[in-house]
């Protein structure tokens, strides 16, 4: 079945540094990639939607200059948290959708801790 | 804006019993619904889906019921097992052809605990 590989699974970084999270679709082409953020004991909140080769569309309240999304190829999308602060600590999850693969395939998530 | 919500934040069931997890949605334009299972520290795992032209769909040990009249969705798990312990989310999609046509809106989640 469709698999999305998300790395790293966890990362600890210092305040002010940047962190890059990668999501790769291993056996299908991800036409659309979604990035979510999930705080403890809460639901998934959509941050942005990106289509291959296009600029990402960000949800209201999500700073596009802080959360940089790149979807340069049909198999790779990255989320970079720039100048991270402790309040950015969260669980980040990607989800890929393909016109050929029915449904949505989620990555395993990245636990980001900013200290 | 409109969002998907859940009635019960936590549910404890005895192993072997059936579980019912409920979800209320408010967007009448939603035409596709998915149930996900999320274990601690992992991404959501697809369980079952249903389109708005159906009112019931069955999988292995799971059944999803859709009542469009009252905008209610439920997930039934038969013979609940300890491995079913997780947080369950419903998600909806409004479809269409606009830029956000494939976006999913997630409910708040229900934590299912199975008592051995």
PDB file of C-alpha atoms in Angstrom:
ATOM      1  CA  UNK A   1       0.000   0.000   0.000  1.00  0.00           C
ATOM      2  CA  UNK A   2       0.849   3.668  -0.108  1.00  0.00           C
ATOM      3  CA  UNK A   3       3.518   4.674   2.379  1.00  0.00           C
ATOM      4  CA  UNK A   4       4.723   8.075   3.511  1.00  0.00           C
ATOM      5  CA  UNK A   5       8.052   8.187   5.288  1.00  0.00           C
ATOM      6  CA  UNK A   6       8.441  11.106   7.703  1.00  0.00           C
ATOM      7  CA  UNK A   7      11.750  12.087   9.265  1.00  0.00           C
ATOM      8  CA  UNK A   8      12.928  12.744  11.839  1.00  0.00           C
ATOM      9  CA  UNK A   9      10.544  11.043  14.230  1.00  0.00           C
ATOM     10  CA  UNK A  10      11.670  13.342  16.996  1.00  0.00           C
ATOM     11  CA  UNK A  11      13.982  16.316  17.306  1.00  0.00           C
ATOM     12  CA  UNK A  12      15.136  18.611  20.081  1.00  0.00           C
ATOM     13  CA  UNK A  13      16.481  22.004  19.120  1.00  0.00           C
ATOM     14  CA  UNK A  14      17.496  25.225  20.780  1.00  0.00           C
ATOM     15  CA  UNK A  15      15.399  28.378  20.582  1.00  0.00           C
ATOM     16  CA  UNK A  16      16.230  30.439  17.557  1.00  0.00           C
ATOM     17  CA  UNK A  17      17.387  27.561  15.391  1.00  0.00           C
ATOM     18  CA  UNK A  18      15.587  26.071  12.405  1.00  0.00           C
ATOM     19  CA  UNK A  19      14.375  22.528  11.962  1.00  0.00           C
ATOM     20  CA  UNK A  20      13.491  20.743   8.733  1.00  0.00           C
ATOM     21  CA  UNK A  21      10.992  17.892   8.589  1.00  0.00           C
ATOM     22  CA  UNK A  22      10.791  15.697   5.513  1.00  0.00           C
ATOM     23  CA  UNK A  23       7.989  13.618   4.119  1.00  0.00           C
ATOM     24  CA  UNK A  24       8.540  11.250   1.235  1.00  0.00           C
ATOM     25  CA  UNK A  25       5.934   9.220  -0.595  1.00  0.00           C
ATOM     26  CA  UNK A  26       7.691   5.924  -1.216  1.00  0.00           C
ATOM     27  CA  UNK A  27       5.551   4.177  -3.799  1.00  0.00           C
ATOM     28  CA  UNK A  28       3.271   6.803  -5.220  1.00  0.00           C
ATOM     29  CA  UNK A  29       3.312  10.373  -6.401  1.00  0.00           C
ATOM     30  CA  UNK A  30       1.867  12.818  -3.908  1.00  0.00           C
ATOM     31  CA  UNK A  31      -0.066  15.385  -5.856  1.00  0.00           C
ATOM     32  CA  UNK A  32      -1.064  17.186  -2.693  1.00  0.00           C
ATOM     33  CA  UNK A  33       0.633  17.282   0.674  1.00  0.00           C
ATOM     34  CA  UNK A  34      -0.989  18.462   3.884  1.00  0.00           C
ATOM     35  CA  UNK A  35       0.862  19.512   7.021  1.00  0.00           C
ATOM     36  CA  UNK A  36      -0.777  19.287  10.411  1.00  0.00           C
ATOM     37  CA  UNK A  37       0.174  20.283  13.920  1.00  0.00           C
ATOM     38  CA  UNK A  38      -1.115  18.428  16.936  1.00  0.00           C
ATOM     39  CA  UNK A  39      -0.765  19.566  20.534  1.00  0.00           C
ATOM     40  CA  UNK A  40      -1.046  17.030  23.384  1.00  0.00           C
ATOM     41  CA  UNK A  41      -4.512  15.571  23.788  1.00  0.00           C
ATOM     42  CA  UNK A  42      -5.829  17.662  20.943  1.00  0.00           C
ATOM     43  CA  UNK A  43      -6.872  17.049  17.401  1.00  0.00           C
ATOM     44  CA  UNK A  44      -4.954  17.567  14.189  1.00  0.00           C
ATOM     45  CA  UNK A  45      -5.018  21.150  12.994  1.00  0.00           C
ATOM     46  CA  UNK A  46      -4.304  21.789   9.348  1.00  0.00           C
ATOM     47  CA  UNK A  47      -1.436  24.213   8.851  1.00  0.00           C
ATOM     48  CA  UNK A  48      -1.071  24.285   5.106  1.00  0.00           C
ATOM     49  CA  UNK A  49      -1.793  22.547   1.841  1.00  0.00           C
ATOM     50  CA  UNK A  50       0.742  22.272  -0.928  1.00  0.00           C
ATOM     51  CA  UNK A  51       0.512  21.047  -4.460  1.00  0.00           C
ATOM     52  CA  UNK A  52       3.636  19.947  -6.304  1.00  0.00           C
ATOM     53  CA  UNK A  53       5.335  22.869  -7.961  1.00  0.00           C
ATOM     54  CA  UNK A  54       3.049  25.471  -6.397  1.00  0.00           C
ATOM     55  CA  UNK A  55       3.259  27.697  -3.364  1.00  0.00           C
ATOM     56  CA  UNK A  56       1.633  26.326  -0.264  1.00  0.00           C
ATOM     57  CA  UNK A  57      -1.724  27.625   0.917  1.00  0.00           C
ATOM     58  CA  UNK A  58      -1.616  28.402   4.613  1.00  0.00           C
ATOM     59  CA  UNK A  59      -4.509  28.280   7.038  1.00  0.00           C
ATOM     60  CA  UNK A  60      -5.520  31.368   8.890  1.00  0.00           C
ATOM     61  CA  UNK A  61      -3.200  32.119  11.775  1.00  0.00           C
ATOM     62  CA  UNK A  62      -0.270  30.093  10.434  1.00  0.00           C
ATOM     63  CA  UNK A  63       2.772  32.244   9.651  1.00  0.00           C
ATOM     64  CA  UNK A  64       4.077  31.338   6.220  1.00  0.00           C
ATOM     65  CA  UNK A  65       7.460  32.938   6.916  1.00  0.00           C
ATOM     66  CA  UNK A  66       7.887  30.834  10.021  1.00  0.00           C
ATOM     67  CA  UNK A  67       6.671  27.526   8.620  1.00  0.00           C
ATOM     68  CA  UNK A  68       8.307  27.166   5.232  1.00  0.00           C
ATOM     69  CA  UNK A  69       6.864  24.459   3.041  1.00  0.00           C
ATOM     70  CA  UNK A  70       8.535  23.139  -0.069  1.00  0.00           C
ATOM     71  CA  UNK A  71       6.917  20.634  -2.405  1.00  0.00           C
ATOM     72  CA  UNK A  72       9.379  20.636  -5.244  1.00  0.00           C
ATOM     73  CA  UNK A  73       8.768  17.081  -6.382  1.00  0.00           C
ATOM     74  CA  UNK A  74       5.921  14.611  -6.421  1.00  0.00           C
ATOM     75  CA  UNK A  75       7.633  12.451  -3.821  1.00  0.00           C
ATOM     76  CA  UNK A  76       9.082  14.965  -1.376  1.00  0.00           C
ATOM     77  CA  UNK A  77       7.686  17.746   0.759  1.00  0.00           C
ATOM     78  CA  UNK A  78       9.491  19.539   3.555  1.00  0.00           C
ATOM     79  CA  UNK A  79       8.386  21.715   6.438  1.00  0.00           C
ATOM     80  CA  UNK A  80      10.976  24.014   7.958  1.00  0.00           C
ATOM     81  CA  UNK A  81      10.253  25.612  11.301  1.00  0.00           C
ATOM     82  CA  UNK A  82      12.373  28.751  11.297  1.00  0.00           C
ATOM     83  CA  UNK A  83      13.610  30.516  14.411  1.00  0.00           C
ATOM     84  CA  UNK A  84      11.885  27.951  16.567  1.00  0.00           C
ATOM     85  CA  UNK A  85      10.553  28.906  19.978  1.00  0.00           C
ATOM     86  CA  UNK A  86       9.270  26.725  22.840  1.00  0.00           C
ATOM     87  CA  UNK A  87       5.677  27.417  21.813  1.00  0.00           C
ATOM     88  CA  UNK A  88       6.425  25.698  18.499  1.00  0.00           C
ATOM     89  CA  UNK A  89       6.960  22.448  20.366  1.00  0.00           C
ATOM     90  CA  UNK A  90       4.359  20.077  18.990  1.00  0.00           C
ATOM     91  CA  UNK A  91       3.722  16.942  16.980  1.00  0.00           C
ATOM     92  CA  UNK A  92       3.880  17.658  13.249  1.00  0.00           C
ATOM     93  CA  UNK A  93       2.267  15.270  10.797  1.00  0.00           C
ATOM     94  CA  UNK A  94       2.202  15.210   7.032  1.00  0.00           C
ATOM     95  CA  UNK A  95      -0.420  13.609   4.832  1.00  0.00           C
ATOM     96  CA  UNK A  96      -0.188  12.891   1.138  1.00  0.00           C
ATOM     97  CA  UNK A  97      -2.885  12.542  -1.408  1.00  0.00           C
ATOM     98  CA  UNK A  98      -2.547  11.284  -4.931  1.00  0.00           C
ATOM     99  CA  UNK A  99      -4.933  11.421  -7.809  1.00  0.00           C
ATOM    100  CA  UNK A 100      -4.221   7.741  -8.345  1.00  0.00           C
ATOM    101  CA  UNK A 101      -4.185   6.490  -4.779  1.00  0.00           C
ATOM    102  CA  UNK A 102      -7.538   6.606  -3.118  1.00  0.00           C
ATOM    103  CA  UNK A 103      -7.511   8.361   0.214  1.00  0.00           C
ATOM    104  CA  UNK A 104      -4.914  10.034   2.321  1.00  0.00           C
ATOM    105  CA  UNK A 105      -1.659   8.545   3.581  1.00  0.00           C
ATOM    106  CA  UNK A 106      -0.213   9.920   6.785  1.00  0.00           C
ATOM    107  CA  UNK A 107       3.364  10.080   7.918  1.00  0.00           C
ATOM    108  CA  UNK A 108       4.346   8.782  11.332  1.00  0.00           C
ATOM    109  CA  UNK A 109       4.762  12.264  12.762  1.00  0.00           C
ATOM    110  CA  UNK A 110       7.634  14.319  14.152  1.00  0.00           C
ATOM    111  CA  UNK A 111       7.824  15.296  17.798  1.00  0.00           C
ATOM    112  CA  UNK A 112       9.505  18.707  17.963  1.00  0.00           C
ATOM    113  CA  UNK A 113      10.769  19.993  21.301  1.00  0.00           C
ATOM    114  CA  UNK A 114      12.276  23.460  21.425  1.00  0.00           C
ATOM    115  CA  UNK A 115      14.353  24.217  24.505  1.00  0.00           C
TER     116      UNK A 115
ATOM    117  CA  UNK B   1     -16.277  28.132  11.219  1.00  0.00           C
ATOM    118  CA  UNK B   2     -18.003  24.793  11.022  1.00  0.00           C
ATOM    119  CA  UNK B   3     -16.138  21.816  12.423  1.00  0.00           C
ATOM    120  CA  UNK B   4     -16.530  18.222  13.305  1.00  0.00           C
ATOM    121  CA  UNK B   5     -17.142  17.413  16.933  1.00  0.00           C
ATOM    122  CA  UNK B   6     -17.420  14.373  19.158  1.00  0.00           C
ATOM    123  CA  UNK B   7     -19.842  13.585  21.938  1.00  0.00           C
ATOM    124  CA  UNK B   8     -17.575  11.492  24.180  1.00  0.00           C
ATOM    125  CA  UNK B   9     -13.969  12.427  24.882  1.00  0.00           C
ATOM    126  CA  UNK B  10     -13.219   9.113  26.650  1.00  0.00           C
ATOM    127  CA  UNK B  11     -14.672   5.628  26.430  1.00  0.00           C
ATOM    128  CA  UNK B  12     -13.779   2.587  28.491  1.00  0.00           C
ATOM    129  CA  UNK B  13     -15.006  -0.840  27.411  1.00  0.00           C
ATOM    130  CA  UNK B  14     -14.487  -4.379  28.551  1.00  0.00           C
ATOM    131  CA  UNK B  15     -12.487  -6.621  26.244  1.00  0.00           C
ATOM    132  CA  UNK B  16     -14.848  -8.527  23.991  1.00  0.00           C
ATOM    133  CA  UNK B  17     -17.608  -5.947  24.191  1.00  0.00           C
ATOM    134  CA  UNK B  18     -18.658  -3.764  21.289  1.00  0.00           C
ATOM    135  CA  UNK B  19     -17.563  -0.117  21.180  1.00  0.00           C
ATOM    136  CA  UNK B  20     -19.450   2.770  19.679  1.00  0.00           C
ATOM    137  CA  UNK B  21     -17.712   6.060  19.044  1.00  0.00           C
ATOM    138  CA  UNK B  22     -19.801   8.993  17.930  1.00  0.00           C
ATOM    139  CA  UNK B  23     -19.153  12.093  15.901  1.00  0.00           C
ATOM    140  CA  UNK B  24     -21.350  15.077  15.101  1.00  0.00           C
ATOM    141  CA  UNK B  25     -20.602  17.199  12.093  1.00  0.00           C
ATOM    142  CA  UNK B  26     -22.087  20.537  11.225  1.00  0.00           C
ATOM    143  CA  UNK B  27     -21.098  21.107   7.617  1.00  0.00           C
ATOM    144  CA  UNK B  28     -23.977  19.866   5.522  1.00  0.00           C
ATOM    145  CA  UNK B  29     -21.787  20.162   2.434  1.00  0.00           C
ATOM    146  CA  UNK B  30     -19.475  17.373   3.619  1.00  0.00           C
ATOM    147  CA  UNK B  31     -19.710  14.359   1.379  1.00  0.00           C
ATOM    148  CA  UNK B  32     -16.853  12.143   2.499  1.00  0.00           C
ATOM    149  CA  UNK B  33     -16.044  10.918   5.991  1.00  0.00           C
ATOM    150  CA  UNK B  34     -13.152   8.939   7.388  1.00  0.00           C
ATOM    151  CA  UNK B  35     -12.418   7.327  10.728  1.00  0.00           C
ATOM    152  CA  UNK B  36      -8.823   7.244  11.899  1.00  0.00           C
ATOM    153  CA  UNK B  37      -7.088   5.481  14.756  1.00  0.00           C
ATOM    154  CA  UNK B  38      -4.112   7.164  16.351  1.00  0.00           C
ATOM    155  CA  UNK B  39      -1.822   5.443  18.796  1.00  0.00           C
ATOM    156  CA  UNK B  40       0.406   7.461  21.066  1.00  0.00           C
ATOM    157  CA  UNK B  41       3.271   9.125  19.217  1.00  0.00           C
ATOM    158  CA  UNK B  42       2.153   7.888  15.809  1.00  0.00           C
ATOM    159  CA  UNK B  43       0.360   9.256  12.794  1.00  0.00           C
ATOM    160  CA  UNK B  44      -3.319   8.543  12.111  1.00  0.00           C
ATOM    161  CA  UNK B  45      -4.150   5.157  10.683  1.00  0.00           C
ATOM    162  CA  UNK B  46      -7.058   4.767   8.262  1.00  0.00           C
ATOM    163  CA  UNK B  47      -9.865   2.572   9.561  1.00  0.00           C
ATOM    164  CA  UNK B  48     -12.863   3.015   7.303  1.00  0.00           C
ATOM    165  CA  UNK B  49     -14.530   5.631   5.179  1.00  0.00           C
ATOM    166  CA  UNK B  50     -17.972   6.397   3.840  1.00  0.00           C
ATOM    167  CA  UNK B  51     -19.441   8.694   1.256  1.00  0.00           C
ATOM    168  CA  UNK B  52     -22.591  10.685   1.751  1.00  0.00           C
ATOM    169  CA  UNK B  53     -24.565   8.567  -0.696  1.00  0.00           C
ATOM    170  CA  UNK B  54     -24.329   5.669   1.749  1.00  0.00           C
ATOM    171  CA  UNK B  55     -25.600   5.259   5.293  1.00  0.00           C
ATOM    172  CA  UNK B  56     -23.638   2.199   6.330  1.00  0.00           C
ATOM    173  CA  UNK B  57     -20.384   0.561   5.462  1.00  0.00           C
ATOM    174  CA  UNK B  58     -18.749  -2.454   7.009  1.00  0.00           C
ATOM    175  CA  UNK B  59     -15.177  -3.529   7.318  1.00  0.00           C
ATOM    176  CA  UNK B  60     -13.392  -6.123   9.337  1.00  0.00           C
ATOM    177  CA  UNK B  61     -14.852  -5.806  12.860  1.00  0.00           C
ATOM    178  CA  UNK B  62     -15.762  -2.175  12.134  1.00  0.00           C
ATOM    179  CA  UNK B  63     -18.905  -0.530  10.869  1.00  0.00           C
ATOM    180  CA  UNK B  64     -19.474   3.122  10.088  1.00  0.00           C
ATOM    181  CA  UNK B  65     -22.961   4.567  10.161  1.00  0.00           C
ATOM    182  CA  UNK B  66     -23.882   7.891   8.634  1.00  0.00           C
ATOM    183  CA  UNK B  67     -27.070   9.760   9.456  1.00  0.00           C
ATOM    184  CA  UNK B  68     -27.212  12.820   7.262  1.00  0.00           C
ATOM    185  CA  UNK B  69     -30.517  13.935   8.697  1.00  0.00           C
ATOM    186  CA  UNK B  70     -28.975  14.686  12.070  1.00  0.00           C
ATOM    187  CA  UNK B  71     -25.420  15.035  10.795  1.00  0.00           C
ATOM    188  CA  UNK B  72     -24.126  12.168  12.862  1.00  0.00           C
ATOM    189  CA  UNK B  73     -21.400   9.629  12.224  1.00  0.00           C
ATOM    190  CA  UNK B  74     -20.537   6.612  14.342  1.00  0.00           C
ATOM    191  CA  UNK B  75     -17.876   3.949  14.427  1.00  0.00           C
ATOM    192  CA  UNK B  76     -18.747   0.554  15.803  1.00  0.00           C
ATOM    193  CA  UNK B  77     -16.004  -1.850  16.776  1.00  0.00           C
ATOM    194  CA  UNK B  78     -17.069  -5.426  17.365  1.00  0.00           C
ATOM    195  CA  UNK B  79     -15.416  -7.619  19.988  1.00  0.00           C
ATOM    196  CA  UNK B  80     -13.101  -4.852  21.133  1.00  0.00           C
ATOM    197  CA  UNK B  81      -9.544  -5.968  21.801  1.00  0.00           C
ATOM    198  CA  UNK B  82      -6.739  -4.414  23.871  1.00  0.00           C
ATOM    199  CA  UNK B  83      -5.015  -3.504  20.619  1.00  0.00           C
ATOM    200  CA  UNK B  84      -7.947  -1.263  19.793  1.00  0.00           C
ATOM    201  CA  UNK B  85      -6.965   1.101  22.617  1.00  0.00           C
ATOM    202  CA  UNK B  86      -6.137   4.407  20.954  1.00  0.00           C
ATOM    203  CA  UNK B  87      -7.615   7.792  20.118  1.00  0.00           C
ATOM    204  CA  UNK B  88     -10.167   7.739  17.331  1.00  0.00           C
ATOM    205  CA  UNK B  89     -10.847  10.717  15.102  1.00  0.00           C
ATOM    206  CA  UNK B  90     -13.512  11.319  12.551  1.00  0.00           C
ATOM    207  CA  UNK B  91     -12.653  13.552   9.633  1.00  0.00           C
ATOM    208  CA  UNK B  92     -14.773  15.143   6.949  1.00  0.00           C
ATOM    209  CA  UNK B  93     -14.208  16.482   3.499  1.00  0.00           C
ATOM    210  CA  UNK B  94     -16.514  18.778   1.613  1.00  0.00           C
ATOM    211  CA  UNK B  95     -15.339  17.695  -1.803  1.00  0.00           C
ATOM    212  CA  UNK B  96     -15.907  19.980  -4.744  1.00  0.00           C
ATOM    213  CA  UNK B  97     -13.279  21.341  -7.071  1.00  0.00           C
ATOM    214  CA  UNK B  98     -11.927  24.379  -5.258  1.00  0.00           C
ATOM    215  CA  UNK B  99      -8.475  24.826  -3.807  1.00  0.00           C
ATOM    216  CA  UNK B 100      -9.494  23.303  -0.501  1.00  0.00           C
ATOM    217  CA  UNK B 101     -11.533  20.517  -1.981  1.00  0.00           C
ATOM    218  CA  UNK B 102      -9.338  17.759  -0.591  1.00  0.00           C
ATOM    219  CA  UNK B 103      -8.795  19.179   2.867  1.00  0.00           C
ATOM    220  CA  UNK B 104      -9.860  17.137   5.855  1.00  0.00           C
ATOM    221  CA  UNK B 105     -11.338  18.631   8.996  1.00  0.00           C
ATOM    222  CA  UNK B 106     -10.742  16.500  12.060  1.00  0.00           C
ATOM    223  CA  UNK B 107     -12.971  16.060  15.070  1.00  0.00           C
ATOM    224  CA  UNK B 108     -11.700  16.385  18.627  1.00  0.00           C
ATOM    225  CA  UNK B 109     -11.063  12.686  19.153  1.00  0.00           C
ATOM    226  CA  UNK B 110     -12.243   9.988  21.539  1.00  0.00           C
ATOM    227  CA  UNK B 111      -9.845   7.999  23.645  1.00  0.00           C
ATOM    228  CA  UNK B 112     -10.830   4.360  23.730  1.00  0.00           C
ATOM    229  CA  UNK B 113      -9.496   2.293  26.623  1.00  0.00           C
ATOM    230  CA  UNK B 114     -10.044  -1.443  26.571  1.00  0.00           C
ATOM    231  CA  UNK B 115     -10.124  -3.159  29.932  1.00  0.00           C
ATOM    232  CA  UNK B 116      -8.639  -6.678  29.770  1.00  0.00           C
TER     233      UNK B 116
END
